[in-house]
Amino acid sequence: MYFAALLARTEDGWEASDTELDDVETLSDLADLAREASPDEDTVLVLIEQEDAWFGVVRVDGEEDPRIYVSDAAAAARSSYGEILLTDELLGREPGDEGDDLDALDLDGTEDGESDDEEEGGGADAAAGSGEAVPHGPVGDAEVLDDLGVSEKELRSMSGDAVGEIAEALGALDVLETVR
């Protein structure tokens, strides 16, 4: 089960709205959705969680590039919403490095270059669109919420209801609960 919410900082405090990510296919789509939530180009946070498996924070400040933190890249790679966040840049890869050259092709006779072992449970690599392993554990900008009162150490130690913990630290738990 997934939960996704937008928290937009305004002059009057935080405003929350739940959001459907069904039409979001790329990080750019997600950033545009966040920007629409704040016409004054204030800070908007997109908070996404999948039960106790992983959570992600995307911060959009006006027209700046989004800043992203994902608590567990390998778990997120198995999720369609997580795949949106796990960009090549976030994973430290060269853009377009998705095995397009002949050296990277797996020509063992299985469909789509997947071996039988990957089909049984090691699908995180395939889900991320690259032959390189997706790291277990956090990736991205762990300082994404520092100036809002959530330190890197606090963010990295969150689990369970991380979205609730973040909202509480921001003083936005009541508004978040109205959209849950």
XYZ file of N, CA and C in Angstrom:
540
model
N 0.834 -1.178 0.000
C 0.000 0.000 0.000
C 0.877 1.239 0.000
N 0.528 2.170 -0.853
C 1.288 3.402 -0.987
C 0.504 4.574 -0.419
N 1.247 5.579 0.018
C 0.660 6.853 0.391
C 1.552 7.939 -0.177
N 0.939 8.913 -0.826
C 1.678 10.040 -1.366
C 0.932 11.320 -1.029
N 1.673 12.329 -0.597
C 1.074 13.610 -0.246
C 1.995 14.739 -0.656
N 1.396 15.873 -0.921
C 2.137 17.094 -1.189
C 2.003 17.986 0.031
N 3.124 18.523 0.505
C 3.109 19.531 1.556
C 3.694 20.797 0.954
N 2.885 21.840 0.879
C 3.332 23.110 0.320
C 3.460 24.130 1.447
N 4.637 24.755 1.518
C 4.854 25.775 2.550
C 4.302 27.103 2.045
N 3.463 27.716 2.848
C 2.874 29.003 2.498
C 3.173 29.999 3.615
N 2.740 31.228 3.433
C 2.909 32.241 4.477
C 2.173 31.843 5.749
N 1.084 31.101 5.603
C 0.260 30.701 6.745
C 0.652 29.354 7.335
N 1.719 28.753 6.862
C 2.134 27.442 7.342
C 2.089 26.427 6.219
N 1.981 25.158 6.577
C 1.970 24.078 5.591
C 0.544 23.752 5.169
N 0.375 23.479 3.880
C -0.885 22.983 3.351
C -0.619 21.610 2.758
N -1.503 20.676 3.040
C -1.315 19.307 2.554
C -2.402 18.933 1.567
N -2.021 18.095 0.632
C -3.003 17.498 -0.268
C -2.504 16.113 -0.638
N -3.445 15.166 -0.678
C -3.025 13.845 -1.137
C -2.943 13.925 -2.650
N -2.196 13.044 -3.218
C -2.008 13.126 -4.651
C -2.009 11.739 -5.259
N -2.571 11.663 -6.420
C -2.543 10.428 -7.198
C -1.339 10.488 -8.121
N -0.552 9.472 -8.114
C 0.643 9.431 -8.949
C 0.455 8.566 -10.185
N -0.785 8.165 -10.463
C -1.049 7.285 -11.594
C -0.635 7.894 -12.933
N -0.766 9.204 -13.078
C -0.414 9.860 -14.336
C 1.020 10.368 -14.360
N 1.765 10.170 -13.289
C 3.142 10.621 -13.201
C 4.054 9.506 -13.707
N 4.817 9.809 -14.751
C 5.700 8.793 -15.325
C 7.177 9.112 -15.134
N 7.510 10.387 -14.910
C 8.907 10.789 -14.782
C 9.069 11.730 -13.601
N 10.316 11.953 -13.221
C 10.616 12.904 -12.165
C 10.173 14.306 -12.584
N 10.305 14.618 -13.857
C 9.873 15.918 -14.368
C 8.362 16.102 -14.177
N 7.581 15.059 -14.447
C 6.129 15.113 -14.221
C 5.827 15.368 -12.749
N 6.570 14.696 -11.874
C 6.362 14.844 -10.438
C 6.712 16.260 -9.987
N 7.806 16.810 -10.501
C 8.204 18.176 -10.159
C 7.152 19.177 -10.639
N 6.616 18.962 -11.837
C 5.569 19.848 -12.358
C 4.329 19.794 -11.473
N 3.963 18.601 -11.026
C 2.820 18.433 -10.139
C 3.046 19.210 -8.835
N 4.255 19.126 -8.303
C 4.588 19.843 -7.069
C 4.536 21.354 -7.292
N 5.061 21.815 -8.407
C 5.052 23.259 -8.690
C 3.626 23.796 -8.817
N 2.724 22.995 -9.343
C 1.326 23.412 -9.462
C 0.686 23.623 -8.096
N 1.195 22.951 -7.070
C 0.637 23.063 -5.726
C 1.027 24.369 -5.044
N 2.000 25.089 -5.607
C 2.453 26.321 -4.995
C 2.696 27.383 -6.059
N 1.683 28.178 -6.356
C 1.836 29.192 -7.394
C 2.862 30.269 -7.042
N 3.180 30.428 -5.769
C 4.151 31.443 -5.346
C 5.582 30.927 -5.331
N 5.816 29.748 -5.896
C 7.138 29.131 -5.970
C 7.752 28.884 -4.595
N 6.887 28.625 -3.599
C 7.376 28.246 -2.279
C 7.842 26.804 -2.308
N 8.407 26.354 -1.218
C 8.870 24.979 -1.090
C 7.688 24.018 -1.086
N 7.804 22.968 -1.890
C 6.810 21.902 -1.901
C 7.548 20.586 -1.687
N 7.026 19.777 -0.791
C 7.581 18.453 -0.541
C 6.598 17.408 -1.039
N 7.106 16.445 -1.779
C 6.317 15.283 -2.156
C 6.821 14.155 -1.260
N 5.927 13.611 -0.460
C 6.275 12.526 0.457
C 5.588 11.269 -0.032
N 6.383 10.224 -0.245
C 5.860 8.956 -0.745
C 6.353 7.858 0.187
N 5.460 6.937 0.546
C 5.898 5.790 1.338
C 5.159 4.544 0.904
N 5.859 3.438 1.014
C 5.245 2.133 0.808
C 5.373 1.380 2.113
N 4.291 1.382 2.867
C 4.233 0.749 4.183
C 5.569 0.852 4.896
N 6.144 -0.241 5.319
C 7.418 -0.183 6.029
C 8.606 -0.470 5.127
N 8.406 -0.551 3.810
C 9.484 -0.931 2.897
C 10.432 0.220 2.590
N 9.896 1.383 2.232
C 10.746 2.521 1.877
C 9.908 3.798 1.870
N 10.605 4.940 1.920
C 9.938 6.223 1.747
C 10.846 7.131 0.936
N 10.238 8.119 0.321
C 10.990 9.077 -0.468
C 10.502 10.484 -0.209
N 11.441 11.431 -0.322
C 11.139 12.846 -0.188
C 11.649 13.533 -1.446
N 10.780 14.267 -2.105
C 11.188 15.086 -3.240
C 10.882 16.523 -2.856
N 11.904 17.361 -2.925
C 11.731 18.770 -2.572
C 11.862 19.605 -3.833
N 10.873 20.456 -4.042
C 10.884 21.355 -5.194
C 10.797 22.783 -4.666
N 11.810 23.576 -4.977
C 11.848 24.992 -4.609
C 11.797 25.808 -5.888
N 10.619 26.315 -6.231
C 10.468 27.116 -7.443
C 10.869 26.336 -8.683
N 11.702 26.938 -9.503
C 12.130 26.316 -10.752
C 13.439 25.529 -10.614
N 13.969 25.433 -9.393
C 15.197 24.666 -9.184
C 14.949 23.185 -9.448
N 16.032 22.465 -9.734
C 15.924 21.021 -9.905
C 15.448 20.387 -8.605
N 14.634 19.355 -8.704
C 14.162 18.680 -7.497
C 15.323 18.031 -6.737
N 15.209 18.042 -5.426
C 16.169 17.338 -4.561
C 15.449 16.105 -4.043
N 16.151 14.972 -4.042
C 15.504 13.691 -3.754
C 16.267 12.932 -2.678
N 15.505 12.271 -1.819
C 16.064 11.320 -0.860
C 15.164 10.095 -0.876
N 15.767 8.909 -0.961
C 15.044 7.637 -0.921
C 15.682 6.792 0.171
N 14.858 6.266 1.076
C 15.376 5.537 2.236
C 15.991 4.189 1.902
N 15.500 3.509 0.873
C 16.042 2.207 0.486
C 15.863 2.048 -1.021
N 16.943 2.261 -1.741
C 16.881 2.255 -3.206
C 16.461 0.898 -3.756
N 16.971 -0.182 -3.175
C 16.637 -1.513 -3.684
C 15.149 -1.802 -3.530
N 14.576 -1.429 -2.390
C 13.136 -1.630 -2.187
C 12.337 -0.731 -3.126
N 12.764 0.498 -3.285
C 12.064 1.439 -4.164
C 12.140 1.008 -5.622
N 13.221 0.341 -6.011
C 13.395 -0.101 -7.398
C 12.344 -1.131 -7.798
N 11.754 -1.795 -6.826
C 10.718 -2.785 -7.103
C 9.327 -2.151 -7.171
N 9.272 -0.838 -7.100
C 8.007 -0.110 -7.085
C 7.948 0.848 -8.265
N 6.795 0.943 -8.893
C 6.678 1.872 -10.016
C 6.867 3.318 -9.550
N 6.428 3.643 -8.346
C 6.637 4.997 -7.836
C 8.107 5.223 -7.487
N 8.740 4.212 -6.966
C 10.162 4.327 -6.649
C 11.000 4.522 -7.893
N 10.628 3.846 -8.966
C 11.375 3.980 -10.218
C 11.390 5.421 -10.717
N 10.334 6.170 -10.444
C 10.276 7.573 -10.843
C 11.396 8.362 -10.158
N 11.659 8.040 -8.898
C 12.643 8.779 -8.106
C 14.074 8.347 -8.375
N 14.264 7.094 -8.759
C 15.611 6.543 -8.912
C 16.191 6.871 -10.291
N 16.568 8.116 -10.449
C 17.151 8.570 -11.709
C 18.596 8.094 -11.811
N 19.134 8.108 -13.030
C 20.537 7.758 -13.223
C 21.439 8.627 -12.352
N 21.146 9.915 -12.308
C 21.956 10.845 -11.518
C 21.935 10.469 -10.036
N 20.754 10.151 -9.515
C 20.626 9.788 -8.103
C 21.426 8.532 -7.785
N 21.462 7.598 -8.736
C 22.173 6.334 -8.538
C 23.641 6.416 -8.946
N 24.094 7.606 -9.367
C 25.491 7.786 -9.724
C 25.874 7.156 -11.050
N 24.938 7.119 -11.968
C 25.185 6.529 -13.280
C 25.198 7.624 -14.337
N 25.808 7.318 -15.446
C 25.763 8.221 -16.585
C 24.383 8.134 -17.212
N 23.769 9.274 -17.551
C 22.453 9.224 -18.200
C 22.501 8.381 -19.473
N 21.492 7.558 -19.646
C 21.402 6.711 -20.835
C 22.239 5.458 -20.759
N 22.900 5.210 -19.632
C 23.703 4.007 -19.443
C 22.795 2.835 -19.109
N 21.988 2.432 -20.036
C 21.017 1.373 -19.751
C 21.283 0.130 -20.576
N 22.551 -0.128 -20.856
C 22.887 -1.353 -21.553
C 22.606 -1.298 -23.039
N 22.695 -0.109 -23.645
C 22.409 0.019 -25.061
C 23.540 -0.494 -25.945
N 24.779 -0.557 -25.407
C 25.865 -1.030 -26.253
C 25.971 -2.550 -26.197
N 26.621 -3.135 -27.191
C 26.685 -4.590 -27.304
C 27.407 -5.250 -26.144
N 28.393 -4.571 -25.553
C 29.120 -5.153 -24.428
C 28.209 -5.397 -23.226
N 27.165 -4.594 -23.081
C 26.294 -4.709 -21.919
C 25.133 -5.679 -22.146
N 24.941 -6.134 -23.371
C 23.834 -7.049 -23.647
C 24.095 -8.425 -23.057
N 23.040 -9.034 -22.536
C 23.116 -10.377 -21.989
C 22.479 -11.305 -23.016
N 23.321 -11.983 -23.768
C 22.823 -12.801 -24.870
C 22.807 -14.280 -24.504
N 22.156 -14.600 -23.371
C 22.111 -15.990 -22.922
C 20.879 -16.736 -23.414
N 20.083 -16.098 -24.255
C 18.920 -16.771 -24.818
C 17.642 -16.529 -24.052
N 17.692 -15.825 -22.931
C 16.459 -15.530 -22.216
C 15.885 -14.218 -22.736
N 14.602 -14.082 -22.580
C 13.918 -12.895 -23.081
C 14.338 -11.658 -22.299
N 14.493 -10.538 -22.986
C 14.840 -9.256 -22.382
C 16.153 -9.294 -21.623
N 17.009 -10.246 -21.884
C 18.312 -10.296 -21.221
C 18.251 -10.712 -19.765
N 17.108 -11.203 -19.274
C 16.992 -11.608 -17.879
C 17.303 -13.086 -17.752
N 18.040 -13.438 -16.709
C 18.290 -14.844 -16.450
C 17.173 -15.389 -15.579
N 17.109 -16.702 -15.439
C 16.076 -17.318 -14.611
C 16.192 -16.874 -13.160
N 17.427 -16.662 -12.658
C 17.633 -16.247 -11.270
C 17.000 -14.890 -11.007
N 17.117 -13.962 -11.945
C 16.564 -12.625 -11.747
C 15.050 -12.668 -11.657
N 14.423 -13.580 -12.398
C 12.976 -13.650 -12.401
C 12.428 -14.118 -11.057
N 13.233 -14.844 -10.290
C 12.756 -15.404 -9.037
C 12.875 -14.464 -7.860
N 13.540 -13.320 -7.984
C 13.592 -12.462 -6.814
C 14.659 -11.410 -6.879
N 15.567 -11.468 -7.810
C 16.595 -10.444 -7.889
C 16.227 -9.384 -8.895
N 14.983 -8.996 -8.968
C 14.512 -8.089 -9.994
C 14.829 -6.628 -9.776
N 15.502 -6.255 -8.707
C 15.773 -4.844 -8.460
C 16.632 -4.253 -9.559
N 17.589 -5.027 -10.073
C 18.432 -4.511 -11.144
C 17.602 -4.231 -12.381
N 16.757 -5.158 -12.755
C 15.940 -4.993 -13.951
C 14.925 -3.872 -13.757
N 14.397 -3.753 -12.550
C 13.398 -2.724 -12.290
C 13.978 -1.333 -12.419
N 15.258 -1.176 -12.155
C 15.874 0.141 -12.247
C 16.302 0.455 -13.664
N 16.145 -0.491 -14.595
C 16.443 -0.220 -15.988
C 17.909 -0.297 -16.327
N 18.708 -0.957 -15.506
C 20.132 -1.033 -15.782
C 20.680 -2.352 -15.279
N 21.784 -2.773 -15.838
C 22.418 -3.989 -15.398
C 23.190 -3.818 -14.105
N 23.379 -2.584 -13.666
C 24.111 -2.340 -12.435
C 23.191 -2.555 -11.238
N 23.771 -3.026 -10.149
C 22.990 -3.266 -8.942
C 22.504 -1.948 -8.356
N 21.295 -1.966 -7.850
C 20.754 -0.824 -7.132
C 21.140 -1.018 -5.675
N 21.729 -0.001 -5.047
C 22.203 -0.183 -3.673
C 21.069 -0.396 -2.678
N 21.330 -1.245 -1.702
C 20.417 -1.383 -0.577
C 20.724 -0.208 0.334
N 19.697 0.385 0.887
C 19.898 1.512 1.777
C 19.621 2.837 1.093
N 19.884 3.916 1.823
C 19.493 5.240 1.341
C 20.357 5.756 0.193
N 19.721 6.560 -0.663
C 20.408 7.283 -1.731
C 19.822 8.681 -1.797
N 20.597 9.584 -2.349
C 20.105 10.934 -2.575
C 20.606 11.925 -1.552
N 19.914 13.029 -1.468
C 20.285 14.178 -0.654
C 19.687 14.043 0.744
N 20.471 13.497 1.660
C 19.983 13.294 3.025
C 19.857 14.614 3.787
N 20.359 15.698 3.222
C 20.243 17.013 3.847
C 19.066 17.806 3.264
N 18.189 17.121 2.548
C 17.077 17.759 1.840
C 16.152 18.547 2.776
N 16.079 18.154 4.042
C 15.177 18.809 4.996
C 15.914 19.533 6.126
N 17.243 19.639 6.035
C 18.038 20.261 7.105
C 17.516 21.632 7.504
N 17.298 22.501 6.525
C 16.871 23.861 6.841
C 15.428 23.941 7.337
N 14.712 22.833 7.256
C 13.333 22.780 7.741
C 13.230 22.099 9.105
N 14.374 21.723 9.677
C 14.380 21.169 11.021
C 14.527 19.664 11.132
N 14.763 18.977 10.013
C 14.978 17.527 10.048
C 16.405 17.271 9.566
N 17.263 16.883 10.493
C 18.675 16.687 10.160
C 18.890 15.416 9.342
N 20.052 15.342 8.738
C 20.422 14.150 7.972
C 20.349 12.909 8.858
N 20.872 13.006 10.069
C 20.873 11.869 10.992
C 19.442 11.427 11.311
N 18.554 12.387 11.560
C 17.159 12.053 11.855
C 16.485 11.390 10.653
N 16.726 11.945 9.466
C 16.106 11.406 8.260
C 16.560 9.968 8.017
N 17.855 9.718 8.162
C 18.398 8.374 7.929
C 17.920 7.357 8.965
N 17.528 7.813 10.143
C 17.107 6.876 11.197
C 15.600 6.595 11.173
N 14.861 7.263 10.304
C 13.410 7.080 10.264
C 13.022 5.750 9.644
N 11.956 5.175 10.190
C 11.371 3.957 9.626
C 9.916 3.924 10.059
N 9.201 2.918 9.611
C 7.783 2.851 9.976
C 7.014 3.980 9.317
N 6.408 4.845 10.115
C 5.633 5.971 9.590
C 6.544 7.185 9.401
N 7.490 7.067 8.494
C 8.451 8.141 8.254
C 7.761 9.409 7.774
N 6.753 9.280 6.928
C 6.041 10.456 6.433
C 5.410 11.210 7.603
N 4.813 10.487 8.542
C 4.242 11.117 9.739
C 5.310 11.774 10.598
N 6.461 11.108 10.743
C 7.553 11.675 11.526
C 8.069 12.970 10.893
N 8.194 12.976 9.566
C 8.647 14.177 8.864
C 7.633 15.299 9.064
N 6.356 14.998 8.847
C 5.310 16.011 9.003
C 5.283 16.552 10.425
N 5.466 15.679 11.405
C 5.478 16.130 12.794
C 6.651 17.068 13.046
N 7.825 16.727 12.545
C 9.001 17.576 12.726
C 8.826 18.937 12.047
N 8.059 18.969 10.959
C 7.816 20.228 10.249
C 6.674 21.034 10.861
N 5.968 20.440 11.820
C 4.794 21.100 12.401
C 3.588 20.980 11.483
N 3.572 19.959 10.636
C 2.506 19.803 9.646
C 1.723 18.506 9.811
N 1.864 17.842 10.953
C 1.203 16.552 11.135
C -0.324 16.682 11.073
N -0.875 17.727 11.691
C -2.338 17.891 11.662
C -2.862 18.054 10.240
N -2.179 18.852 9.410
C -2.662 19.042 8.043
C -2.439 17.785 7.210
N -1.382 17.049 7.490
C -1.151 15.796 6.761
C -2.236 14.777 7.104
N -2.595 14.682 8.363
C -3.611 13.726 8.806
C -4.959 13.996 8.170
N -5.226 15.223 7.751
C -6.519 15.522 7.103
C -6.618 14.901 5.732
N -5.484 14.555 5.108
C -5.509 13.956 3.779
C -5.199 12.471 3.777
N -4.892 11.925 4.917
C -4.588 10.486 5.005
C -5.822 9.661 4.920
